[in-house]
PDB file of C-alpha atoms in Angstrom:
ATOM      1  CA  MET A   6       0.127   0.094  -0.017  1.00 60.00           C
ATOM      2  CA  LYS A   7       1.199   3.405  -1.252  1.00 68.00           C
ATOM      3  CA  VAL A   8       1.268   6.370   1.712  1.00 62.00           C
ATOM      4  CA  SER A   9       1.376  10.126  -0.166  1.00 72.00           C
ATOM      5  CA  LYS A  10       3.270  12.557   1.150  1.00 70.00           C
ATOM      6  CA  ARG A  11       0.249  14.486   3.104  1.00 73.00           C
ATOM      7  CA  GLU A  12      -1.386  11.052   4.405  1.00 70.00           C
ATOM      8  CA  ALA A  13       2.367  10.674   5.942  1.00 71.00           C
ATOM      9  CA  PHE A  14       2.406  14.108   6.772  1.00 71.00           C
ATOM     10  CA  LEU A  15      -1.443  13.489   9.162  1.00 73.00           C
ATOM     11  CA  LEU A  16       0.620  10.265  10.099  1.00 71.00           C
ATOM     12  CA  PHE A  17       3.515  12.329  11.507  1.00 71.00           C
ATOM     13  CA  ILE A  18       1.419  15.337  13.207  1.00 80.00           C
ATOM     14  CA  LEU A  19      -1.298  12.331  14.937  1.00 78.00           C
ATOM     15  CA  ALA A  20       1.971  10.584  15.936  1.00 76.00           C
ATOM     16  CA  PHE A  21       3.373  13.728  17.136  1.00 75.00           C
ATOM     17  CA  ILE A  22       0.386  15.146  18.603  1.00 79.00           C
ATOM     18  CA  GLY A  23      -0.251  11.540  20.691  1.00 76.00           C
ATOM     19  CA  ILE A  24       3.712  11.510  21.797  1.00 80.00           C
ATOM     20  CA  ILE A  25       2.751  15.231  23.453  1.00 79.00           C
ATOM     21  CA  GLY A  26      -0.674  13.771  25.342  1.00 77.00           C
ATOM     22  CA  MET A  27       1.346  10.849  26.882  1.00 80.00           C
ATOM     23  CA  MET A  28       3.688  13.201  28.176  1.00 79.00           C
ATOM     24  CA  VAL A  29       0.593  15.216  29.497  1.00 74.00           C
ATOM     25  CA  ALA A  30      -1.567  12.554  31.498  1.00 76.00           C
ATOM     26  CA  PHE A  31       1.869  10.507  32.031  1.00 76.00           C
ATOM     27  CA  VAL A  32       5.045  12.779  33.377  1.00 76.00           C
ATOM     28  CA  ILE A  33       3.140  16.932  33.516  1.00 79.00           C
ATOM     29  CA  LEU A  34       0.028  15.753  35.184  1.00 78.00           C
ATOM     30  CA  PRO A  35       1.285  14.308  37.584  1.00 82.00           C
ATOM     31  CA  LEU A  36       4.687  17.036  38.205  1.00 82.00           C
ATOM     32  CA  LEU A  37       2.094  19.297  38.729  1.00 82.00           C
ATOM     33  CA  GLY A  38      -0.584  17.127  41.051  1.00 82.00           C
ATOM     34  CA  GLU A  39       3.004  16.243  43.312  1.00 86.00           C
ATOM     35  CA  LEU A  40       4.240  19.595  43.812  1.00 85.00           C
ATOM     36  CA  ASP A  41       0.767  21.067  44.658  1.00 86.00           C
ATOM     37  CA  ALA A  42       1.580  18.520  47.274  1.00 88.00           C
ATOM     38  CA  ASN A  43       4.790  19.645  47.992  1.00 87.00           C
ATOM     39  CA  LYS A  44       3.467  23.540  48.175  1.00 88.00           C
ATOM     40  CA  ALA A  45       1.565  22.223  50.985  1.00 89.00           C
ATOM     41  CA  ILE A  46       3.687  20.116  53.134  1.00 91.00           C
ATOM     42  CA  LEU A  47       5.908  23.323  52.797  1.00 90.00           C
ATOM     43  CA  SER A  48       3.091  25.373  53.923  1.00 90.00           C
ATOM     44  CA  GLU A  49       2.245  23.455  56.754  1.00 91.00           C
ATOM     45  CA  LEU A  50       5.996  23.561  57.772  1.00 90.00           C
ATOM     46  CA  GLN A  51       6.107  26.831  57.404  1.00 89.00           C
ATOM     47  CA  SER A  52       3.507  27.568  60.233  1.00 89.00           C
ATOM     48  CA  ARG A  53       5.114  25.055  62.331  1.00 87.00           C
ATOM     49  CA  LYS A  54       8.342  26.872  61.694  1.00 86.00           C
ATOM     50  CA  LEU A  55       6.645  30.329  62.241  1.00 85.00           C
ATOM     51  CA  VAL A  56       4.655  28.862  65.877  1.00 81.00           C
ATOM     52  CA  ILE A  57       8.956  27.502  67.094  1.00 80.00           C
ATOM     53  CA  ASP A  58      10.845  30.773  66.623  1.00 79.00           C
ATOM     54  CA  THR A  59       7.667  32.646  68.669  1.00 79.00           C
ATOM     55  CA  THR A  60       7.429  29.613  71.164  1.00 75.00           C
ATOM     56  CA  LEU A  61      11.356  29.678  72.105  1.00 74.00           C
ATOM     57  CA  PRO A  62      12.081  32.942  72.646  1.00 77.00           C
ATOM     58  CA  ASN A  63       9.395  31.978  76.000  1.00 78.00           C
ATOM     59  CA  GLU A  64      11.151  28.589  76.520  1.00 76.00           C
ATOM     60  CA  LYS A  65      11.949  29.608  80.081  1.00 82.00           C
ATOM     61  CA  ALA A  66       8.668  30.401  80.952  1.00 81.00           C
ATOM     62  CA  LEU A  67       6.732  27.918  79.902  1.00 78.00           C
ATOM     63  CA  GLN A  68       8.825  25.877  81.459  1.00 84.00           C
ATOM     64  CA  ALA A  69       8.150  27.246  84.376  1.00 87.00           C
ATOM     65  CA  GLN A  70       4.715  27.284  84.146  1.00 87.00           C
ATOM     66  CA  HIS A  71       4.873  24.265  83.474  1.00 86.00           C
ATOM     67  CA  ASP A  72       6.603  22.483  86.196  1.00 87.00           C
ATOM     68  CA  THR A  73       4.214  25.479  88.354  1.00 89.00           C
ATOM     69  CA  LYS A  74       0.693  24.153  86.432  1.00 90.00           C
ATOM     70  CA  LEU A  75       2.360  19.901  87.305  1.00 87.00           C
ATOM     71  CA  GLU A  76       3.042  21.203  91.564  1.00 88.00           C
ATOM     72  CA  GLU A  77      -0.039  22.161  91.459  1.00 88.00           C
ATOM     73  CA  VAL A  78      -1.931  19.027  89.570  1.00 85.00           C
ATOM     74  CA  SER A  79       0.641  16.833  92.520  1.00 86.00           C
ATOM     75  CA  ASN A  80      -0.738  18.375  95.649  1.00 86.00           C
ATOM     76  CA  LEU A  81      -3.991  18.428  94.730  1.00 85.00           C
ATOM     77  CA  LEU A  82      -3.307  14.202  93.824  1.00 84.00           C
ATOM     78  CA  HIS A  83      -1.536  13.624  96.631  1.00 83.00           C
ATOM     79  CA  ALA A  84      -5.014  14.199  99.062  1.00 84.00           C
ATOM     80  CA  PHE A  85      -4.277  10.527  97.799  1.00 87.00           C
ATOM     81  CA  GLU A  86      -2.638   7.673  99.019  1.00 88.00           C
ATOM     82  CA  SER A  87      -0.271   5.931  96.466  1.00 88.00           C
ATOM     83  CA  PRO A  88      -0.856   2.125  95.898  1.00 89.00           C
ATOM     84  CA  ILE A  89       1.336  -0.092  98.795  1.00 88.00           C
ATOM     85  CA  ASN A  90       0.224  -3.850  99.242  1.00 88.00           C
ATOM     86  CA  GLU A  91      -1.406  -5.983 102.338  1.00 89.00           C
ATOM     87  CA  ALA A  92       2.025  -5.967 104.337  1.00 87.00           C
ATOM     88  CA  GLN A  93       3.069  -1.667 104.393  1.00 88.00           C
ATOM     89  CA  PHE A  94      -1.368  -1.358 104.672  1.00 91.00           C
ATOM     90  CA  GLU A  95      -0.683  -2.549 108.383  1.00 90.00           C
ATOM     91  CA  ARG A  96       2.680   0.281 108.726  1.00 88.00           C
ATOM     92  CA  TRP A  97      -0.507   2.280 109.047  1.00 90.00           C
ATOM     93  CA  VAL A  98      -2.934   0.006 112.129  1.00 92.00           C
ATOM     94  CA  LEU A  99      -0.741  -1.703 113.580  1.00 91.00           C
ATOM     95  CA  PRO A 100       1.126   0.883 115.778  1.00 90.00           C
ATOM     96  CA  LEU A 101      -2.420   1.869 116.665  1.00 91.00           C
ATOM     97  CA  THR A 102      -3.210  -2.053 117.770  1.00 91.00           C
ATOM     98  CA  SER A 103      -0.560  -1.933 120.083  1.00 90.00           C
ATOM     99  CA  LYS A 104      -0.935   1.328 121.084  1.00 88.00           C
ATOM    100  CA  TYR A 105      -4.331   0.221 122.500  1.00 89.00           C
ATOM    101  CA  ASN A 106      -3.624  -3.246 123.171  1.00 89.00           C
ATOM    102  CA  MET A 107      -5.948  -4.827 120.670  1.00 91.00           C
ATOM    103  CA  ARG A 108      -5.061  -8.843 119.938  1.00 92.00           C
ATOM    104  CA  ILE A 109      -5.395  -8.850 115.792  1.00 92.00           C
ATOM    105  CA  THR A 110      -7.305 -12.524 115.955  1.00 93.00           C
ATOM    106  CA  ASN A 111      -7.746 -12.640 111.414  1.00 93.00           C
ATOM    107  CA  THR A 112      -6.756 -10.415 108.780  1.00 93.00           C
ATOM    108  CA  ASP A 113      -8.341  -9.918 105.375  1.00 93.00           C
ATOM    109  CA  PHE A 114      -7.447  -8.576 101.691  1.00 92.00           C
ATOM    110  CA  VAL A 115      -9.221  -7.761  99.242  1.00 90.00           C
ATOM    111  CA  GLU A 116      -7.190  -7.219  96.376  1.00 87.00           C
ATOM    112  CA  VAL A 117      -7.020  -3.680  93.965  1.00 88.00           C
ATOM    113  CA  SER A 118      -9.718  -3.363  92.012  1.00 88.00           C
ATOM    114  CA  ALA A 119      -9.917   0.538  89.565  1.00 87.00           C
ATOM    115  CA  THR A 120     -13.360   1.470  90.896  1.00 86.00           C
ATOM    116  CA  THR A 121     -15.581   4.699  91.097  1.00 82.00           C
ATOM    117  CA  PRO A 122     -16.174   5.930  94.116  1.00 78.00           C
ATOM    118  CA  LYS A 123     -19.501   6.638  95.564  1.00 73.00           C
ATOM    119  CA  ALA A 124     -21.003   8.638  98.274  1.00 62.00           C
ATOM    120  CA  ILE A 125     -24.472   7.470  99.964  1.00 58.00           C
ATOM    121  CA  ASP A 126     -27.904   6.927  97.927  1.00 58.00           C
ATOM    122  CA  THR A 127     -30.237   8.675 100.326  1.00 59.00           C
ATOM    123  CA  VAL A 128     -30.112  10.664 102.592  1.00 56.00           C
ATOM    124  CA  PRO A 129     -30.864  10.433 106.741  1.00 56.00           C
ATOM    125  CA  SER A 130     -34.136  11.533 106.807  1.00 60.00           C
ATOM    126  CA  GLU A 131     -34.950  15.079 109.505  1.00 60.00           C
ATOM    127  CA  VAL A 132     -37.992  13.971 111.468  1.00 59.00           C
ATOM    128  CA  TYR A 133     -40.659  16.720 111.719  1.00 59.00           C
ATOM    129  CA  TYR A 134     -43.836  17.749 112.160  1.00 61.00           C
ATOM    130  CA  SER A 135     -46.561  19.839 110.148  1.00 69.00           C
ATOM    131  CA  ILE A 136     -46.626  23.269 111.828  1.00 71.00           C
ATOM    132  CA  ARG A 137     -42.813  23.840 111.235  1.00 70.00           C
ATOM    133  CA  ASP A 138     -44.910  22.730 107.421  1.00 74.00           C
ATOM    134  CA  LEU A 139     -46.302  26.360 108.714  1.00 75.00           C
ATOM    135  CA  VAL A 140     -43.870  28.065 109.914  1.00 75.00           C
ATOM    136  CA  ASP A 141     -41.420  27.421 107.142  1.00 77.00           C
ATOM    137  CA  LYS A 142     -44.308  29.089 104.602  1.00 78.00           C
ATOM    138  CA  TYR A 143     -45.390  32.295 107.372  1.00 75.00           C
ATOM    139  CA  HIS A 144     -41.340  32.389 107.111  1.00 78.00           C
ATOM    140  CA  ALA A 145     -41.146  31.611 102.879  1.00 80.00           C
ATOM    141  CA  VAL A 146     -38.689  29.582 104.405  1.00 78.00           C
ATOM    142  CA  VAL A 147     -36.980  27.685 100.350  1.00 77.00           C
ATOM    143  CA  LYS A 148     -36.384  24.077 101.273  1.00 74.00           C
ATOM    144  CA  GLU A 149     -33.010  23.485 100.046  1.00 71.00           C
ATOM    145  CA  GLU A 150     -32.478  20.641  97.954  1.00 68.00           C
ATOM    146  CA  LEU A 151     -29.362  17.881  99.257  1.00 62.00           C
ATOM    147  CA  ALA A 152     -28.136  17.106  96.271  1.00 66.00           C
ATOM    148  CA  VAL A 153     -25.370  12.854  96.154  1.00 62.00           C
ATOM    149  CA  PRO A 154     -22.441  14.152  95.527  1.00 63.00           C
ATOM    150  CA  ASP A 155     -21.050  12.250  91.835  1.00 69.00           C
ATOM    151  CA  THR A 156     -18.224  11.717  90.200  1.00 70.00           C
ATOM    152  CA  SER A 157     -17.395   9.399  86.557  1.00 75.00           C
ATOM    153  CA  SER A 158     -12.508   9.775  87.990  1.00 78.00           C
ATOM    154  CA  LEU A 159     -11.183   5.879  88.507  1.00 84.00           C
ATOM    155  CA  LEU A 160      -9.322   5.780  91.280  1.00 88.00           C
ATOM    156  CA  MET A 161      -7.669   2.620  92.864  1.00 90.00           C
ATOM    157  CA  LEU A 162      -9.325   0.559  95.317  1.00 92.00           C
ATOM    158  CA  SER A 163      -8.072  -2.388  98.843  1.00 93.00           C
ATOM    159  CA  GLN A 164      -9.865  -3.426 101.006  1.00 93.00           C
ATOM    160  CA  HIS A 165      -8.361  -4.556 104.691  1.00 95.00           C
ATOM    161  CA  THR A 166     -10.713  -6.372 107.628  1.00 96.00           C
ATOM    162  CA  TYR A 167      -8.811  -6.540 111.141  1.00 95.00           C
ATOM    163  CA  ASP A 168     -10.822  -8.569 113.921  1.00 96.00           C
ATOM    164  CA  VAL A 169      -9.582  -8.084 117.364  1.00 95.00           C
ATOM    165  CA  ASN A 170      -9.874  -8.483 120.556  1.00 93.00           C
ATOM    166  CA  THR A 171     -10.585  -5.286 122.114  1.00 91.00           C
ATOM    167  CA  THR A 172     -12.794  -3.533 125.040  1.00 89.00           C
ATOM    168  CA  TYR A 173     -15.005  -1.422 123.786  1.00 89.00           C
ATOM    169  CA  ALA A 174     -13.303   2.208 125.200  1.00 87.00           C
ATOM    170  CA  ARG A 175     -10.585   1.330 123.506  1.00 89.00           C
ATOM    171  CA  TYR A 176     -12.676   0.585 120.402  1.00 91.00           C
ATOM    172  CA  VAL A 177     -14.207   4.490 120.239  1.00 89.00           C
ATOM    173  CA  TYR A 178     -10.150   5.656 120.996  1.00 90.00           C
ATOM    174  CA  PHE A 179      -8.823   3.632 118.079  1.00 92.00           C
ATOM    175  CA  LEU A 180     -11.664   5.016 115.561  1.00 92.00           C
ATOM    176  CA  ASP A 181     -11.258   8.503 116.619  1.00 89.00           C
ATOM    177  CA  SER A 182      -7.059   7.625 115.610  1.00 91.00           C
ATOM    178  CA  VAL A 183      -7.891   5.997 112.017  1.00 92.00           C
ATOM    179  CA  ARG A 184     -10.378   9.616 111.767  1.00 88.00           C
ATOM    180  CA  ASP A 185      -7.192  12.303 112.927  1.00 88.00           C
ATOM    181  CA  TRP A 186      -4.759  10.132 109.795  1.00 88.00           C
ATOM    182  CA  ASN A 187      -7.006  12.771 107.524  1.00 84.00           C
ATOM    183  CA  THR A 188      -6.059  10.772 104.775  1.00 87.00           C
ATOM    184  CA  SER A 189      -8.237   9.009 101.853  1.00 88.00           C
ATOM    185  CA  ILE A 190      -7.873   5.174 104.237  1.00 91.00           C
ATOM    186  CA  LEU A 191     -11.181   4.842 105.481  1.00 89.00           C
ATOM    187  CA  ILE A 192     -13.377   2.901 107.973  1.00 91.00           C
ATOM    188  CA  SER A 193     -16.693   1.816 105.935  1.00 89.00           C
ATOM    189  CA  ASN A 194     -17.204  -0.633 108.146  1.00 90.00           C
ATOM    190  CA  SER A 195     -17.145  -1.399 111.630  1.00 92.00           C
ATOM    191  CA  SER A 196     -19.361  -3.128 114.313  1.00 93.00           C
ATOM    192  CA  TYR A 197     -18.511  -4.476 118.234  1.00 93.00           C
ATOM    193  CA  ASN A 198     -19.133  -7.311 120.688  1.00 92.00           C
ATOM    194  CA  PHE A 199     -19.895  -6.580 123.963  1.00 90.00           C
ATOM    195  CA  GLU A 200     -20.784 -10.170 124.924  1.00 91.00           C
ATOM    196  CA  ASP A 201     -17.259 -11.392 123.182  1.00 91.00           C
ATOM    197  CA  ALA A 202     -15.174  -8.145 124.007  1.00 90.00           C
ATOM    198  CA  THR A 203     -14.492  -8.286 119.694  1.00 93.00           C
ATOM    199  CA  ALA A 204     -14.384  -6.056 117.337  1.00 95.00           C
ATOM    200  CA  SER A 205     -14.106  -5.499 113.214  1.00 96.00           C
ATOM    201  CA  PHE A 206     -13.066  -3.355 111.014  1.00 95.00           C
ATOM    202  CA  THR A 207     -13.080  -3.358 107.135  1.00 95.00           C
ATOM    203  CA  PHE A 208     -11.025   0.225 106.186  1.00 95.00           C
ATOM    204  CA  ASP A 209     -11.554   1.568 102.021  1.00 93.00           C
ATOM    205  CA  LEU A 210      -7.802   2.413 100.823  1.00 93.00           C
ATOM    206  CA  PHE A 211      -7.910   4.999  97.544  1.00 92.00           C
ATOM    207  CA  ALA A 212      -5.518   5.350  95.773  1.00 91.00           C
ATOM    208  CA  LEU A 213      -3.941   6.992  92.257  1.00 88.00           C
ATOM    209  CA  HIS A 214      -0.234   7.009  91.356  1.00 88.00           C
ATOM    210  CA  GLN A 215       1.412  10.157  92.375  1.00 87.00           C
ATOM    211  CA  LEU A 216       2.799  12.064  89.484  1.00 85.00           C
ATOM    212  CA  LEU A 217       5.731  13.327  91.656  1.00 84.00           C
ATOM    213  CA  PRO A 218       6.308  11.765  95.145  1.00 84.00           C
ATOM    214  CA  ASP A 219       5.395  13.049  98.070  1.00 81.00           C
ATOM    215  CA  ASP A 220       6.670  16.348 100.158  1.00 77.00           C
ATOM    216  CA  ILE A 221       6.565  14.067 103.207  1.00 76.00           C
ATOM    217  CA  GLU A 222       6.892  10.289 102.259  1.00 77.00           C
ATOM    218  CA  VAL A 223       6.262   6.983 104.889  1.00 77.00           C
ATOM    219  CA  ASP A 224       8.456   5.348 104.699  1.00 79.00           C
ATOM    220  CA  TYR A 225       7.622   0.815 105.174  1.00 78.00           C
ATOM    221  CA  THR A 226      11.176  -0.004 105.339  1.00 78.00           C
ATOM    222  CA  PRO A 227      11.912   0.013 109.384  1.00 79.00           C
ATOM    223  CA  ASP A 228      10.606  -3.331 110.944  1.00 79.00           C
ATOM    224  CA  ILE A 229       8.009  -2.917 113.020  1.00 79.00           C
ATOM    225  CA  ILE A 230       6.745  -4.716 116.598  1.00 77.00           C
ATOM    226  CA  ALA A 231       2.970  -4.643 117.429  1.00 78.00           C
ATOM    227  CA  GLY A 232       0.975  -7.455 119.602  1.00 79.00           C
ATOM    228  CA  GLY A 233      -2.220  -7.319 122.013  1.00 80.00           C
ATOM    229  CA  THR A 234      -3.262  -9.400 124.740  1.00 80.00           C
ATOM    230  CA  GLY A 235      -6.923  -7.514 124.137  1.00 75.00           C
ATOM    231  CA  LYS A 236      -7.567  -7.614 127.813  1.00 78.00           C
ATOM    232  CA  GLY A 237      -8.043  -4.562 129.696  1.00 68.00           C
ATOM    233  CA  ASP A 238      -8.192  -3.934 133.742  1.00 63.00           C
ATOM    234  CA  PRO A 239     -11.891  -0.938 134.545  1.00 57.00           C
ATOM    235  CA  ASN A 240     -10.509   1.229 136.056  1.00 61.00           C
ATOM    236  CA  GLU A 241      -7.254   1.516 133.823  1.00 62.00           C
ATOM    237  CA  ASP A 242      -7.329   4.555 131.716  1.00 62.00           C
ATOM    238  CA  PRO A 243      -7.488   3.059 128.372  1.00 58.00           C
ATOM    239  CA  HIS A 244      -5.857   6.099 126.233  1.00 59.00           C
ATOM    240  CA  PRO A 245      -3.483   7.948 128.520  1.00 58.00           C
ATOM    241  CA  GLU A 246      -3.258  10.861 126.700  1.00 58.00           C
ATOM    242  CA  GLY A 247      -6.053  11.583 127.293  1.00 54.00           C
ATOM    243  CA  GLY A 248      -9.909  11.203 125.836  1.00 47.00           C
ATOM    244  CA  LYS A 249     -13.438  10.561 126.665  1.00 45.00           C
TER     245      LYS A 249
END
């Protein structure tokens, strides 16, 4: 088949246009897309550099502000005890049982678990007469609604139960001493049996891992000597330092 010069020229033009199209589709357009992406990355990096250049001169002030905030938060967390094991918790209890001559007969430990503290869900009812309603109405007294505290925070909870032989007076003094601890260790359940002179204490230890060490930390390393007979003389003062 013979191709004329005009047809050959047209085929050449068509091939040239095809090559140009392929170069545009497979080379130029991808390069333009990559260029746009690099421009976006460059713009983001320049924004970050601007932030760094603006912040860098204030590094010391920002570090001081960070340290202050960290200390403030840490001081708030110190309202809770750090997690401790059963042996370490004994250093809180045994000095008191020895002080009040209590004889420990049984102990029980519930493993640590994460929990959300809950307040009492019922408010003790207040006894009053109908005439009080009339008096409050006359004086336009608005009754205050008592809200039950609620939280969604998680704390570590462990429970420690001690059964002891003791007198009732020393049982009461023991409860007062635990109240004076002013920590996140609470007695959640307690009872005294007058027939056999025994008492039971259940401690709830709410703990939280600390950000910074406490200024006054409890030393759990020294040995402790504890013991008691669980008995007492009716004429003996159970609390020589004073009390009830």
